[in-house]
PDB file of C-alpha atoms and ligand atoms in Angstrom:
ATOM      1  CA  GLY A   1     -47.955   8.774  18.439  1.00  0.00           C
ATOM      2  CA  GLU A   2     -44.397   9.272  17.314  1.00  0.00           C
ATOM      3  CA  VAL A   3     -42.400   6.150  16.502  1.00  0.00           C
ATOM      4  CA  ILE A   4     -38.738   6.317  17.449  1.00  0.00           C
ATOM      5  CA  VAL A   5     -36.533   4.074  15.316  1.00  0.00           C
ATOM      6  CA  GLU A   6     -32.943   3.323  16.279  1.00  0.00           C
ATOM      7  CA  PRO A   7     -30.598   4.247  13.350  1.00  0.00           C
ATOM      8  CA  LEU A   8     -29.118   1.152  11.719  1.00  0.00           C
ATOM      9  CA  ILE A   9     -25.769   2.781  10.982  1.00  0.00           C
ATOM     10  CA  ARG A  10     -23.901   5.890  12.050  1.00  0.00           C
ATOM     11  CA  THR A  11     -21.664   7.675   9.553  1.00  0.00           C
ATOM     12  CA  THR A  12     -19.229  10.543   9.854  1.00  0.00           C
ATOM     13  CA  VAL A  13     -17.966  10.451   6.237  1.00  0.00           C
ATOM     14  CA  SER A  14     -20.475  11.880   3.819  1.00  0.00           C
ATOM     15  CA  ASP A  15     -24.035  13.036   3.339  1.00  0.00           C
ATOM     16  CA  ASP A  16     -25.992  12.855   0.097  1.00  0.00           C
ATOM     17  CA  ARG A  17     -29.317  14.205   1.314  1.00  0.00           C
ATOM     18  CA  GLY A  18     -28.846  17.707  -0.094  1.00  0.00           C
ATOM     19  CA  GLU A  19     -28.372  18.796  -3.702  1.00  0.00           C
ATOM     20  CA  GLU A  20     -25.024  17.040  -3.994  1.00  0.00           C
ATOM     21  CA  PRO A  21     -22.748  14.896  -1.853  1.00  0.00           C
ATOM     22  CA  ARG A  22     -20.902  16.566   0.988  1.00  0.00           C
ATOM     23  CA  TYR A  23     -17.633  15.041   2.067  1.00  0.00           C
ATOM     24  CA  ARG A  24     -17.234  15.708   5.789  1.00  0.00           C
ATOM     25  CA  GLY A  25     -19.443  18.734   5.210  1.00  0.00           C
ATOM     26  CA  TYR A  26     -17.684  20.095   2.120  1.00  0.00           C
ATOM     27  CA  ALA A  27     -19.743  20.134  -1.138  1.00  0.00           C
ATOM     28  CA  ALA A  28     -17.920  18.114  -3.814  1.00  0.00           C
ATOM     29  CA  SER A  29     -18.413  20.839  -6.493  1.00  0.00           C
ATOM     30  CA  GLU A  30     -17.038  23.509  -4.137  1.00  0.00           C
ATOM     31  CA  LEU A  31     -13.852  21.464  -3.594  1.00  0.00           C
ATOM     32  CA  CYS A  32     -13.463  21.303  -7.400  1.00  0.00           C
ATOM     33  CA  GLU A  33     -14.213  25.008  -7.807  1.00  0.00           C
ATOM     34  CA  LYS A  34     -11.688  25.975  -5.130  1.00  0.00           C
ATOM     35  CA  GLY A  35      -8.920  23.954  -6.831  1.00  0.00           C
ATOM     36  CA  TYR A  36      -8.603  21.017  -4.461  1.00  0.00           C
ATOM     37  CA  GLY A  37      -7.399  17.705  -5.909  1.00  0.00           C
ATOM     38  CA  ILE A  38      -8.094  14.017  -5.416  1.00  0.00           C
ATOM     39  CA  GLU A  39      -5.375  13.883  -2.733  1.00  0.00           C
ATOM     40  CA  ASP A  40      -7.370  16.418  -0.685  1.00  0.00           C
ATOM     41  CA  VAL A  41     -10.558  14.339  -1.017  1.00  0.00           C
ATOM     42  CA  ILE A  42      -8.627  11.273   0.176  1.00  0.00           C
ATOM     43  CA  ALA A  43      -7.345  13.121   3.232  1.00  0.00           C
ATOM     44  CA  LEU A  44     -10.793  14.521   3.928  1.00  0.00           C
ATOM     45  CA  MET A  45     -12.507  11.146   3.754  1.00  0.00           C
ATOM     46  CA  TRP A  46      -9.830   9.095   5.467  1.00  0.00           C
ATOM     47  CA  ASN A  47      -8.411  11.597   7.935  1.00  0.00           C
ATOM     48  CA  LYS A  48     -11.381  13.914   8.520  1.00  0.00           C
ATOM     49  CA  LYS A  49      -9.561  17.098   7.503  1.00  0.00           C
ATOM     50  CA  LEU A  50      -8.218  18.962   4.500  1.00  0.00           C
ATOM     51  CA  PRO A  51      -4.428  18.698   4.359  1.00  0.00           C
ATOM     52  CA  THR A  52      -2.051  21.594   3.916  1.00  0.00           C
ATOM     53  CA  LYS A  53      -0.667  22.166   0.412  1.00  0.00           C
ATOM     54  CA  GLU A  54       2.599  20.548   1.503  1.00  0.00           C
ATOM     55  CA  GLU A  55       0.812  17.498   2.920  1.00  0.00           C
ATOM     56  CA  SER A  56      -1.343  17.039  -0.161  1.00  0.00           C
ATOM     57  CA  GLU A  57       1.759  17.116  -2.389  1.00  0.00           C
ATOM     58  CA  ILE A  58       3.159  14.204  -0.344  1.00  0.00           C
ATOM     59  CA  ILE A  59      -0.112  12.255  -0.574  1.00  0.00           C
ATOM     60  CA  LYS A  60      -0.230  12.849  -4.344  1.00  0.00           C
ATOM     61  CA  ARG A  61       3.308  11.463  -4.746  1.00  0.00           C
ATOM     62  CA  ILE A  62       2.536   8.388  -2.604  1.00  0.00           C
ATOM     63  CA  ILE A  63      -0.386   7.527  -4.893  1.00  0.00           C
ATOM     64  CA  MET A  64       1.555   8.260  -8.092  1.00  0.00           C
ATOM     65  CA  ILE A  65       4.566   6.218  -7.093  1.00  0.00           C
ATOM     66  CA  SER A  66       2.638   3.108  -6.031  1.00  0.00           C
ATOM     67  CA  ALA A  67       0.063   3.015  -8.855  1.00  0.00           C
ATOM     68  CA  ASP A  68       1.793   0.098 -10.598  1.00  0.00           C
ATOM     69  CA  HIS A  69       4.914  -2.014 -10.466  1.00  0.00           C
ATOM     70  CA  GLY A  70       4.753  -3.928 -13.718  1.00  0.00           C
ATOM     71  CA  PRO A  71       2.976  -7.130 -14.735  1.00  0.00           C
ATOM     72  CA  ALA A  72       5.081  -9.563 -12.691  1.00  0.00           C
ATOM     73  CA  VAL A  73       3.855  -8.669  -9.200  1.00  0.00           C
ATOM     74  CA  SER A  74       1.119 -10.678  -7.512  1.00  0.00           C
ATOM     75  CA  GLY A  75      -1.662  -8.077  -7.926  1.00  0.00           C
ATOM     76  CA  ALA A  76      -1.159  -7.141 -11.573  1.00  0.00           C
ATOM     77  CA  PHE A  77      -0.498 -10.769 -12.509  1.00  0.00           C
ATOM     78  CA  GLY A  78      -3.765 -11.803 -10.855  1.00  0.00           C
ATOM     79  CA  SER A  79      -5.689  -9.165 -12.834  1.00  0.00           C
ATOM     80  CA  ILE A  80      -3.931 -10.137 -16.065  1.00  0.00           C
ATOM     81  CA  ILE A  81      -4.820 -13.818 -15.617  1.00  0.00           C
ATOM     82  CA  GLY A  82      -8.427 -12.746 -14.983  1.00  0.00           C
ATOM     83  CA  ALA A  83      -8.490 -10.480 -18.086  1.00  0.00           C
ATOM     84  CA  CYS A  84      -7.090 -13.305 -20.214  1.00  0.00           C
ATOM     85  CA  ALA A  85      -9.777 -15.651 -18.862  1.00  0.00           C
ATOM     86  CA  GLY A  86     -12.300 -13.179 -20.268  1.00  0.00           C
ATOM     87  CA  ILE A  87     -13.743 -11.946 -16.985  1.00  0.00           C
ATOM     88  CA  ASP A  88     -15.067  -8.415 -16.588  1.00  0.00           C
ATOM     89  CA  MET A  89     -13.099  -5.505 -15.198  1.00  0.00           C
ATOM     90  CA  PRO A  90     -14.486  -5.441 -11.630  1.00  0.00           C
ATOM     91  CA  GLN A  91     -13.886  -9.178 -11.202  1.00  0.00           C
ATOM     92  CA  ALA A  92     -10.402  -9.117 -12.750  1.00  0.00           C
ATOM     93  CA  VAL A  93      -9.424  -6.125 -10.597  1.00  0.00           C
ATOM     94  CA  SER A  94     -10.751  -7.887  -7.499  1.00  0.00           C
ATOM     95  CA  ALA A  95      -8.705 -10.984  -8.460  1.00  0.00           C
ATOM     96  CA  GLY A  96      -5.620  -8.759  -8.247  1.00  0.00           C
ATOM     97  CA  MET A  97      -6.908  -7.029  -5.127  1.00  0.00           C
ATOM     98  CA  THR A  98      -7.204 -10.308  -3.245  1.00  0.00           C
ATOM     99  CA  MET A  99      -3.428 -10.650  -3.515  1.00  0.00           C
ATOM    100  CA  ILE A 100      -2.891  -7.543  -1.379  1.00  0.00           C
ATOM    101  CA  GLY A 101      -1.911  -8.943   1.970  1.00  0.00           C
ATOM    102  CA  PRO A 102       0.924  -9.247   4.499  1.00  0.00           C
ATOM    103  CA  ARG A 103       3.603 -10.087   1.937  1.00  0.00           C
ATOM    104  CA  PHE A 104       2.455  -8.032  -1.030  1.00  0.00           C
ATOM    105  CA  GLY A 105       1.233  -4.438  -0.760  1.00  0.00           C
ATOM    106  CA  GLY A 106      -0.796  -4.967   2.379  1.00  0.00           C
ATOM    107  CA  ALA A 107       2.068  -4.392   4.800  1.00  0.00           C
ATOM    108  CA  VAL A 108       1.509  -0.612   4.887  1.00  0.00           C
ATOM    109  CA  THR A 109      -0.838  -0.657   7.876  1.00  0.00           C
ATOM    110  CA  ASN A 110       1.305  -2.933  10.025  1.00  0.00           C
ATOM    111  CA  ALA A 111       4.516  -1.154   8.990  1.00  0.00           C
ATOM    112  CA  GLY A 112       3.020   2.125  10.174  1.00  0.00           C
ATOM    113  CA  LYS A 113       1.649   0.524  13.317  1.00  0.00           C
ATOM    114  CA  TYR A 114       4.886  -1.173  14.388  1.00  0.00           C
ATOM    115  CA  PHE A 115       7.254   1.657  13.398  1.00  0.00           C
ATOM    116  CA  GLN A 116       5.034   3.950  15.486  1.00  0.00           C
ATOM    117  CA  LYS A 117       5.324   1.482  18.359  1.00  0.00           C
ATOM    118  CA  GLY A 118       9.088   1.505  17.836  1.00  0.00           C
ATOM    119  CA  VAL A 119       9.221   5.318  18.078  1.00  0.00           C
ATOM    120  CA  ARG A 120       7.202   5.262  21.304  1.00  0.00           C
ATOM    121  CA  GLU A 121       8.596   2.175  23.054  1.00  0.00           C
ATOM    122  CA  PHE A 122      12.053   1.556  21.579  1.00  0.00           C
ATOM    123  CA  PRO A 123      13.576   5.039  20.995  1.00  0.00           C
ATOM    124  CA  ASN A 124      17.306   4.599  20.169  1.00  0.00           C
ATOM    125  CA  ASP A 125      16.956   0.830  20.657  1.00  0.00           C
ATOM    126  CA  ILE A 126      16.623  -0.755  17.203  1.00  0.00           C
ATOM    127  CA  PRO A 127      18.057  -4.133  18.375  1.00  0.00           C
ATOM    128  CA  GLY A 128      15.430  -4.176  21.169  1.00  0.00           C
ATOM    129  CA  PHE A 129      12.683  -3.354  18.627  1.00  0.00           C
ATOM    130  CA  LEU A 130      13.859  -6.108  16.232  1.00  0.00           C
ATOM    131  CA  ALA A 131      14.073  -8.677  19.048  1.00  0.00           C
ATOM    132  CA  TRP A 132      10.522  -7.774  20.139  1.00  0.00           C
ATOM    133  CA  MET A 133       9.269  -8.031  16.555  1.00  0.00           C
ATOM    134  CA  LYS A 134      10.954 -11.433  16.068  1.00  0.00           C
ATOM    135  CA  LYS A 135       9.408 -12.783  19.255  1.00  0.00           C
ATOM    136  CA  ASN A 136       5.928 -11.316  18.864  1.00  0.00           C
ATOM    137  CA  VAL A 137       5.241 -10.587  15.178  1.00  0.00           C
ATOM    138  CA  GLY A 138       7.643 -12.278  12.746  1.00  0.00           C
ATOM    139  CA  PRO A 139       9.087 -10.565   9.650  1.00  0.00           C
ATOM    140  CA  VAL A 140       9.064  -6.801  10.134  1.00  0.00           C
ATOM    141  CA  PRO A 141       6.261  -5.375   7.924  1.00  0.00           C
ATOM    142  CA  GLY A 142       7.702  -2.798   5.544  1.00  0.00           C
ATOM    143  CA  ILE A 143      11.126  -4.407   5.461  1.00  0.00           C
ATOM    144  CA  GLY A 144      12.416  -6.704   2.705  1.00  0.00           C
ATOM    145  CA  HIS A 145      11.899  -7.068  -1.005  1.00  0.00           C
ATOM    146  CA  ARG A 146      12.019  -9.925  -3.477  1.00  0.00           C
ATOM    147  CA  VAL A 147      14.158  -8.080  -6.047  1.00  0.00           C
ATOM    148  CA  LYS A 148      15.153  -4.709  -4.571  1.00  0.00           C
ATOM    149  CA  SER A 149      18.239  -4.543  -2.377  1.00  0.00           C
ATOM    150  CA  LEU A 150      21.175  -2.338  -1.393  1.00  0.00           C
ATOM    151  CA  LYS A 151      22.753  -3.201  -4.768  1.00  0.00           C
ATOM    152  CA  ASN A 152      19.487  -2.665  -6.655  1.00  0.00           C
ATOM    153  CA  PRO A 153      17.839   0.150  -4.675  1.00  0.00           C
ATOM    154  CA  ASP A 154      14.148   0.974  -5.003  1.00  0.00           C
ATOM    155  CA  LYS A 155      14.080   4.326  -6.736  1.00  0.00           C
ATOM    156  CA  ARG A 156      10.482   4.920  -5.543  1.00  0.00           C
ATOM    157  CA  VAL A 157      11.594   4.672  -1.934  1.00  0.00           C
ATOM    158  CA  LYS A 158      14.671   6.826  -2.461  1.00  0.00           C
ATOM    159  CA  TYR A 159      12.560   9.469  -4.210  1.00  0.00           C
ATOM    160  CA  LEU A 160       9.840   9.579  -1.556  1.00  0.00           C
ATOM    161  CA  VAL A 161      12.292   9.721   1.360  1.00  0.00           C
ATOM    162  CA  SER A 162      14.331  12.445  -0.345  1.00  0.00           C
ATOM    163  CA  TYR A 163      11.226  14.471  -1.293  1.00  0.00           C
ATOM    164  CA  VAL A 164       9.737  14.371   2.197  1.00  0.00           C
ATOM    165  CA  LYS A 165      13.005  15.071   3.971  1.00  0.00           C
ATOM    166  CA  ASN A 166      14.477  17.688   1.616  1.00  0.00           C
ATOM    167  CA  GLU A 167      11.505  19.444   0.064  1.00  0.00           C
ATOM    168  CA  THR A 168       8.972  19.530   2.905  1.00  0.00           C
ATOM    169  CA  SER A 169       8.983  20.608   6.536  1.00  0.00           C
ATOM    170  CA  LEU A 170       7.192  17.458   7.736  1.00  0.00           C
ATOM    171  CA  HIS A 171       8.372  16.220  11.146  1.00  0.00           C
ATOM    172  CA  THR A 172       9.361  12.576  10.432  1.00  0.00           C
ATOM    173  CA  PRO A 173      10.006  10.548  13.614  1.00  0.00           C
ATOM    174  CA  CYS A 174       8.392   7.426  12.180  1.00  0.00           C
ATOM    175  CA  LEU A 175      10.267   7.602   8.846  1.00  0.00           C
ATOM    176  CA  ASP A 176      13.527   8.280  10.719  1.00  0.00           C
ATOM    177  CA  PHE A 177      12.921   5.231  12.916  1.00  0.00           C
ATOM    178  CA  ALA A 178      12.180   3.074   9.829  1.00  0.00           C
ATOM    179  CA  LEU A 179      15.429   4.236   8.209  1.00  0.00           C
ATOM    180  CA  GLU A 180      17.352   3.290  11.356  1.00  0.00           C
ATOM    181  CA  VAL A 181      15.714  -0.149  11.266  1.00  0.00           C
ATOM    182  CA  GLU A 182      16.789  -0.521   7.641  1.00  0.00           C
ATOM    183  CA  LYS A 183      20.428   0.193   8.592  1.00  0.00           C
ATOM    184  CA  VAL A 184      20.418  -2.752  10.979  1.00  0.00           C
ATOM    185  CA  THR A 185      18.421  -5.202   8.795  1.00  0.00           C
ATOM    186  CA  THR A 186      20.443  -4.510   5.631  1.00  0.00           C
ATOM    187  CA  ALA A 187      23.642  -5.126   7.596  1.00  0.00           C
ATOM    188  CA  LYS A 188      22.298  -8.663   8.108  1.00  0.00           C
ATOM    189  CA  LYS A 189      20.950  -9.217   4.607  1.00  0.00           C
ATOM    190  CA  ASP A 190      21.213  -7.092   1.503  1.00  0.00           C
ATOM    191  CA  ASN A 191      17.526  -7.261   0.505  1.00  0.00           C
ATOM    192  CA  LEU A 192      16.115  -6.350   3.925  1.00  0.00           C
ATOM    193  CA  ILE A 193      15.635  -2.754   2.776  1.00  0.00           C
ATOM    194  CA  LEU A 194      12.878  -0.355   3.775  1.00  0.00           C
ATOM    195  CA  ASN A 195      10.378  -1.219   1.050  1.00  0.00           C
ATOM    196  CA  VAL A 196       7.625   0.823  -0.582  1.00  0.00           C
ATOM    197  CA  ASP A 197       4.982  -0.410   1.879  1.00  0.00           C
ATOM    198  CA  GLY A 198       7.162   0.501   4.841  1.00  0.00           C
ATOM    199  CA  THR A 199       8.040   3.924   3.435  1.00  0.00           C
ATOM    200  CA  MET A 200       4.412   4.738   2.753  1.00  0.00           C
ATOM    201  CA  GLY A 201       3.356   3.488   6.183  1.00  0.00           C
ATOM    202  CA  ALA A 202       6.001   5.522   8.020  1.00  0.00           C
ATOM    203  CA  ILE A 203       5.322   8.740   6.105  1.00  0.00           C
ATOM    204  CA  LEU A 204       1.543   8.382   6.448  1.00  0.00           C
ATOM    205  CA  VAL A 205       1.866   7.964  10.226  1.00  0.00           C
ATOM    206  CA  ASP A 206       4.038  11.090  10.268  1.00  0.00           C
ATOM    207  CA  LEU A 207       1.273  12.830   8.270  1.00  0.00           C
ATOM    208  CA  GLY A 208      -1.186  11.862  11.037  1.00  0.00           C
ATOM    209  CA  PHE A 209      -3.322   9.374   9.080  1.00  0.00           C
ATOM    210  CA  PRO A 210      -5.179   6.780  11.189  1.00  0.00           C
ATOM    211  CA  ILE A 211      -3.486   3.379  11.238  1.00  0.00           C
ATOM    212  CA  HIS A 212      -6.638   1.744   9.786  1.00  0.00           C
ATOM    213  CA  SER A 213      -6.401   3.914   6.690  1.00  0.00           C
ATOM    214  CA  LEU A 214      -2.867   3.012   5.636  1.00  0.00           C
ATOM    215  CA  ASN A 215      -3.355  -0.093   3.458  1.00  0.00           C
ATOM    216  CA  GLY A 216      -6.035   1.969   1.690  1.00  0.00           C
ATOM    217  CA  PHE A 217      -3.309   3.964  -0.026  1.00  0.00           C
ATOM    218  CA  PHE A 218      -1.849   0.862  -1.710  1.00  0.00           C
ATOM    219  CA  VAL A 219      -5.321  -0.489  -2.513  1.00  0.00           C
ATOM    220  CA  LEU A 220      -6.368   2.800  -4.076  1.00  0.00           C
ATOM    221  CA  ALA A 221      -3.173   3.393  -6.022  1.00  0.00           C
ATOM    222  CA  ARG A 222      -2.839  -0.170  -7.296  1.00  0.00           C
ATOM    223  CA  THR A 223      -6.428  -0.146  -8.508  1.00  0.00           C
ATOM    224  CA  ILE A 224      -5.223   2.351 -11.123  1.00  0.00           C
ATOM    225  CA  GLY A 225      -2.567  -0.095 -12.296  1.00  0.00           C
ATOM    226  CA  MET A 226      -4.797  -3.146 -12.245  1.00  0.00           C
ATOM    227  CA  ILE A 227      -7.441  -1.368 -14.351  1.00  0.00           C
ATOM    228  CA  GLY A 228      -4.679  -0.429 -16.761  1.00  0.00           C
ATOM    229  CA  HIS A 229      -3.581  -4.079 -17.078  1.00  0.00           C
ATOM    230  CA  TRP A 230      -7.180  -5.231 -17.660  1.00  0.00           C
ATOM    231  CA  ILE A 231      -7.694  -2.636 -20.433  1.00  0.00           C
ATOM    232  CA  ASP A 232      -4.333  -3.522 -21.980  1.00  0.00           C
ATOM    233  CA  GLN A 233      -5.058  -7.241 -22.168  1.00  0.00           C
ATOM    234  CA  ASN A 234      -8.544  -6.624 -23.574  1.00  0.00           C
ATOM    235  CA  GLU A 235      -7.257  -4.248 -26.237  1.00  0.00           C
ATOM    236  CA  GLN A 236      -4.769  -6.888 -27.335  1.00  0.00           C
ATOM    237  CA  ASN A 237      -7.464  -9.621 -27.408  1.00  0.00           C
ATOM    238  CA  SER A 238      -5.155 -11.686 -25.218  1.00  0.00           C
ATOM    239  CA  ARG A 239      -5.661 -15.410 -25.137  1.00  0.00           C
ATOM    240  CA  LEU A 240      -6.471 -17.570 -22.142  1.00  0.00           C
ATOM    241  CA  ILE A 241      -3.368 -18.186 -20.023  1.00  0.00           C
ATOM    242  CA  ARG A 242      -2.339 -21.758 -19.366  1.00  0.00           C
ATOM    243  CA  LEU A 243       1.026 -22.404 -17.782  1.00  0.00           C
ATOM    244  CA  TYR A 244       3.499 -24.352 -19.902  1.00  0.00           C
ATOM    245  CA  ASP A 245       4.643 -27.589 -18.311  1.00  0.00           C
ATOM    246  CA  TYR A 246       8.244 -26.369 -18.027  1.00  0.00           C
ATOM    247  CA  LEU A 247       7.083 -23.700 -15.565  1.00  0.00           C
ATOM    248  CA  ILE A 248       5.790 -26.374 -13.206  1.00  0.00           C
ATOM    249  CA  ASN A 249       7.828 -28.777 -11.166  1.00  0.00           C
ATOM    250  CA  TYR A 250       5.611 -31.829 -11.225  1.00  0.00           C
ATOM    251  CA  ALA A 251       6.830 -33.464  -8.040  1.00  0.00           C
ATOM    252  CA  VAL A 252       4.148 -36.139  -8.263  1.00  0.00           C
ATOM    253  CA  GLU A 253       4.431 -39.938  -8.129  1.00  0.00           C
ATOM    254  CA  ASP A 254       5.309 -41.787 -11.367  1.00  0.00           C
ATOM    255  CA  GLU A 255       2.366 -43.538 -13.024  1.00  0.00           C
ATOM    256  CA  ARG A 256       1.262 -46.430 -10.844  1.00  0.00           C
ATOM    257  CA  ASP A 257      -1.099 -49.340 -11.394  1.00  0.00           C
ATOM    258  CA  VAL A 258      -3.913 -49.813  -8.906  1.00  0.00           C
TER     259      VAL A 258
HETATM  260  N1  Q5B B 301      13.220 -11.912   6.099  1.00  0.00           N
HETATM  261  C1  Q5B B 301       8.608  -9.062   0.884  1.00  0.00           C
HETATM  262  O1  Q5B B 301      10.855 -11.920   0.954  1.00  0.00           O
HETATM  263  C2  Q5B B 301       9.101 -10.431   1.336  1.00  0.00           C
HETATM  264  C3  Q5B B 301      12.059 -10.141   6.523  1.00  0.00           C
HETATM  265  C4  Q5B B 301      12.957 -11.055   7.082  1.00  0.00           C
HETATM  266  C5  Q5B B 301      12.918  -9.932   9.045  1.00  0.00           C
HETATM  267  C6  Q5B B 301      11.611  -9.099   7.353  1.00  0.00           C
HETATM  268  C7  Q5B B 301       9.618 -10.362   2.824  1.00  0.00           C
HETATM  269  C8  Q5B B 301       8.548  -9.933   3.797  1.00  0.00           C
HETATM  270  C9  Q5B B 301       7.604  -8.112   5.131  1.00  0.00           C
HETATM  271  C10 Q5B B 301       6.302  -7.860   4.399  1.00  0.00           C
HETATM  272  C11 Q5B B 301       6.397  -6.655   3.489  1.00  0.00           C
HETATM  273  C12 Q5B B 301       5.808  -5.707   1.291  1.00  0.00           C
HETATM  274  C13 Q5B B 301       7.975 -11.453   1.221  1.00  0.00           C
HETATM  275  C14 Q5B B 301       6.847  -5.860   0.206  1.00  0.00           C
HETATM  276  C15 Q5B B 301       5.423  -4.971  -1.948  1.00  0.00           C
HETATM  277  C16 Q5B B 301       5.034  -4.090  -3.119  1.00  0.00           C
HETATM  278  C17 Q5B B 301       5.913  -4.264  -4.354  1.00  0.00           C
HETATM  279  C18 Q5B B 301       6.154  -5.767  -4.668  1.00  0.00           C
HETATM  280  C19 Q5B B 301       7.144  -6.029  -5.801  1.00  0.00           C
HETATM  281  C20 Q5B B 301       5.154  -3.609  -5.500  1.00  0.00           C
HETATM  282  C21 Q5B B 301      10.225 -10.834   0.406  1.00  0.00           C
HETATM  283  C22 Q5B B 301      14.161 -14.906   3.335  1.00  0.00           C
HETATM  284  C23 Q5B B 301      14.861 -14.654   4.637  1.00  0.00           C
HETATM  285  C24 Q5B B 301      14.238 -15.354   5.812  1.00  0.00           C
HETATM  286  C25 Q5B B 301      13.303 -14.354   6.388  1.00  0.00           C
HETATM  287  C26 Q5B B 301      14.109 -13.073   6.214  1.00  0.00           C
HETATM  288  C27 Q5B B 301      12.531 -11.563   5.002  1.00  0.00           C
HETATM  289  N2  Q5B B 301      11.805 -10.478   5.239  1.00  0.00           N
HETATM  290  N3  Q5B B 301      13.395 -10.968   8.306  1.00  0.00           N
HETATM  291  N4  Q5B B 301      12.048  -9.015   8.625  1.00  0.00           N
HETATM  292  N5  Q5B B 301      10.718  -8.205   6.914  1.00  0.00           N
HETATM  293  N6  Q5B B 301       8.572  -8.648   4.223  1.00  0.00           N
HETATM  294  N7  Q5B B 301       5.855  -6.791   2.253  1.00  0.00           N
HETATM  295  O2  Q5B B 301      12.815 -12.243  -0.555  1.00  0.00           O
HETATM  296  O3  Q5B B 301      16.908 -16.933   7.955  1.00  0.00           O
HETATM  297  O4  Q5B B 301      16.531 -17.371   5.509  1.00  0.00           O
HETATM  298  O5  Q5B B 301      14.781 -17.999   7.173  1.00  0.00           O
HETATM  299  O6  Q5B B 301       7.730 -10.730   4.185  1.00  0.00           O
HETATM  300  O7  Q5B B 301       6.873  -5.596   3.869  1.00  0.00           O
HETATM  301  O8  Q5B B 301       4.775  -5.921  -1.716  1.00  0.00           O
HETATM  302  O9  Q5B B 301       7.583  -5.112  -6.477  1.00  0.00           O
HETATM  303  O10 Q5B B 301       7.488  -7.223  -5.966  1.00  0.00           O
HETATM  304  O11 Q5B B 301       5.303  -2.392  -5.676  1.00  0.00           O
HETATM  305  O12 Q5B B 301       4.408  -4.273  -6.212  1.00  0.00           O
HETATM  306  O13 Q5B B 301      10.819 -13.764  -0.693  1.00  0.00           O
HETATM  307  O14 Q5B B 301       7.127  -3.598  -4.168  1.00  0.00           O
HETATM  308  O15 Q5B B 301      10.724  -9.553   2.904  1.00  0.00           O
HETATM  309  O16 Q5B B 301      12.332 -13.790   1.275  1.00  0.00           O
HETATM  310  O17 Q5B B 301      10.367 -14.423   2.741  1.00  0.00           O
HETATM  311  O18 Q5B B 301      11.894 -16.161   1.699  1.00  0.00           O
HETATM  312  O19 Q5B B 301      12.743 -14.624   3.474  1.00  0.00           O
HETATM  313  O20 Q5B B 301      14.832 -13.235   4.996  1.00  0.00           O
HETATM  314  O21 Q5B B 301      12.965 -14.595   7.706  1.00  0.00           O
HETATM  315  O22 Q5B B 301      15.264 -15.637   6.756  1.00  0.00           O
HETATM  316  P1  Q5B B 301      11.730 -12.964   0.126  1.00  0.00           P
HETATM  317  P2  Q5B B 301      11.727 -14.819   2.294  1.00  0.00           P
HETATM  318  P3  Q5B B 301      15.914 -17.074   6.864  1.00  0.00           P
HETATM  319  S1  Q5B B 301       6.779  -4.533  -1.000  1.00  0.00           S
END
């Protein structure tokens, strides 16, 4: 008789059982043939639909602008240390990847989530939103930067905001809310600006991306940078990194006899 086996997993993303992979039903080669770009594939896989030309131009810019931020940031620095220790690309890139979290790069999802909550539950009430966040969450994801501030603005953020608002017709309630939050937080402290994570999160919510997908944009974009740093260090035959003593505050006990 017939044996009925329960499927182990259920997928709605892709299917490779035909001649070539189909992403949400679209053949990969057909997408290439018809002139779609990587930003369209991202939207297809992460948001189940092909974006409009205007939307895909925004997605492309989000990826381009967040691909790298120099060697000093946690992610790139992690990959560089790995490369200098002689480890292979996937491991060195994952060393950088593990840094992506609530303080560095991984605030996109929660920024989008909480700005969206703000739009829905605290319209025209930024102080109420900030008080709720302080009580229930802590630092507002997407707000604050170690070196960027009102005096040293983040050009990436300024560009993205200006592009979306002036060169597209996207409806931007979440981004507008985030910018209102920034007005209040920067009045308290100069570096509590809307940062790149927060800007990405707000715009991606306005684009209709699922909340769960948002950190994926930083992860994907920064992989490009981390791979670049690994190649760079390998091409220079960089030596093993060991911190010089002057970079460490040895707050240990003086030598003691037992
Ligand atoms: N305070 C980012 O902090 C940082 C506050 C806040 C209310 C806030 C901090 C933060 C939320 C997480 C976030 C993404 C840790 C950042 C990125 C990509 C990057 C990185 C790069 C790239 C920086 C000092 C005082 C304290 C805090 C208060 C700080 N943030 N209050 N809401 N959001 N943000 N992360 O300067 O009274 O003195 O105790 O956690 O969005 O990762 O380029 O480097 O492209 O690679 O180290 O751009 O803002 O200051 O944490 O010592 O705080 O400010 O409560 O108050 P700092 P802290 P007080 S973008």
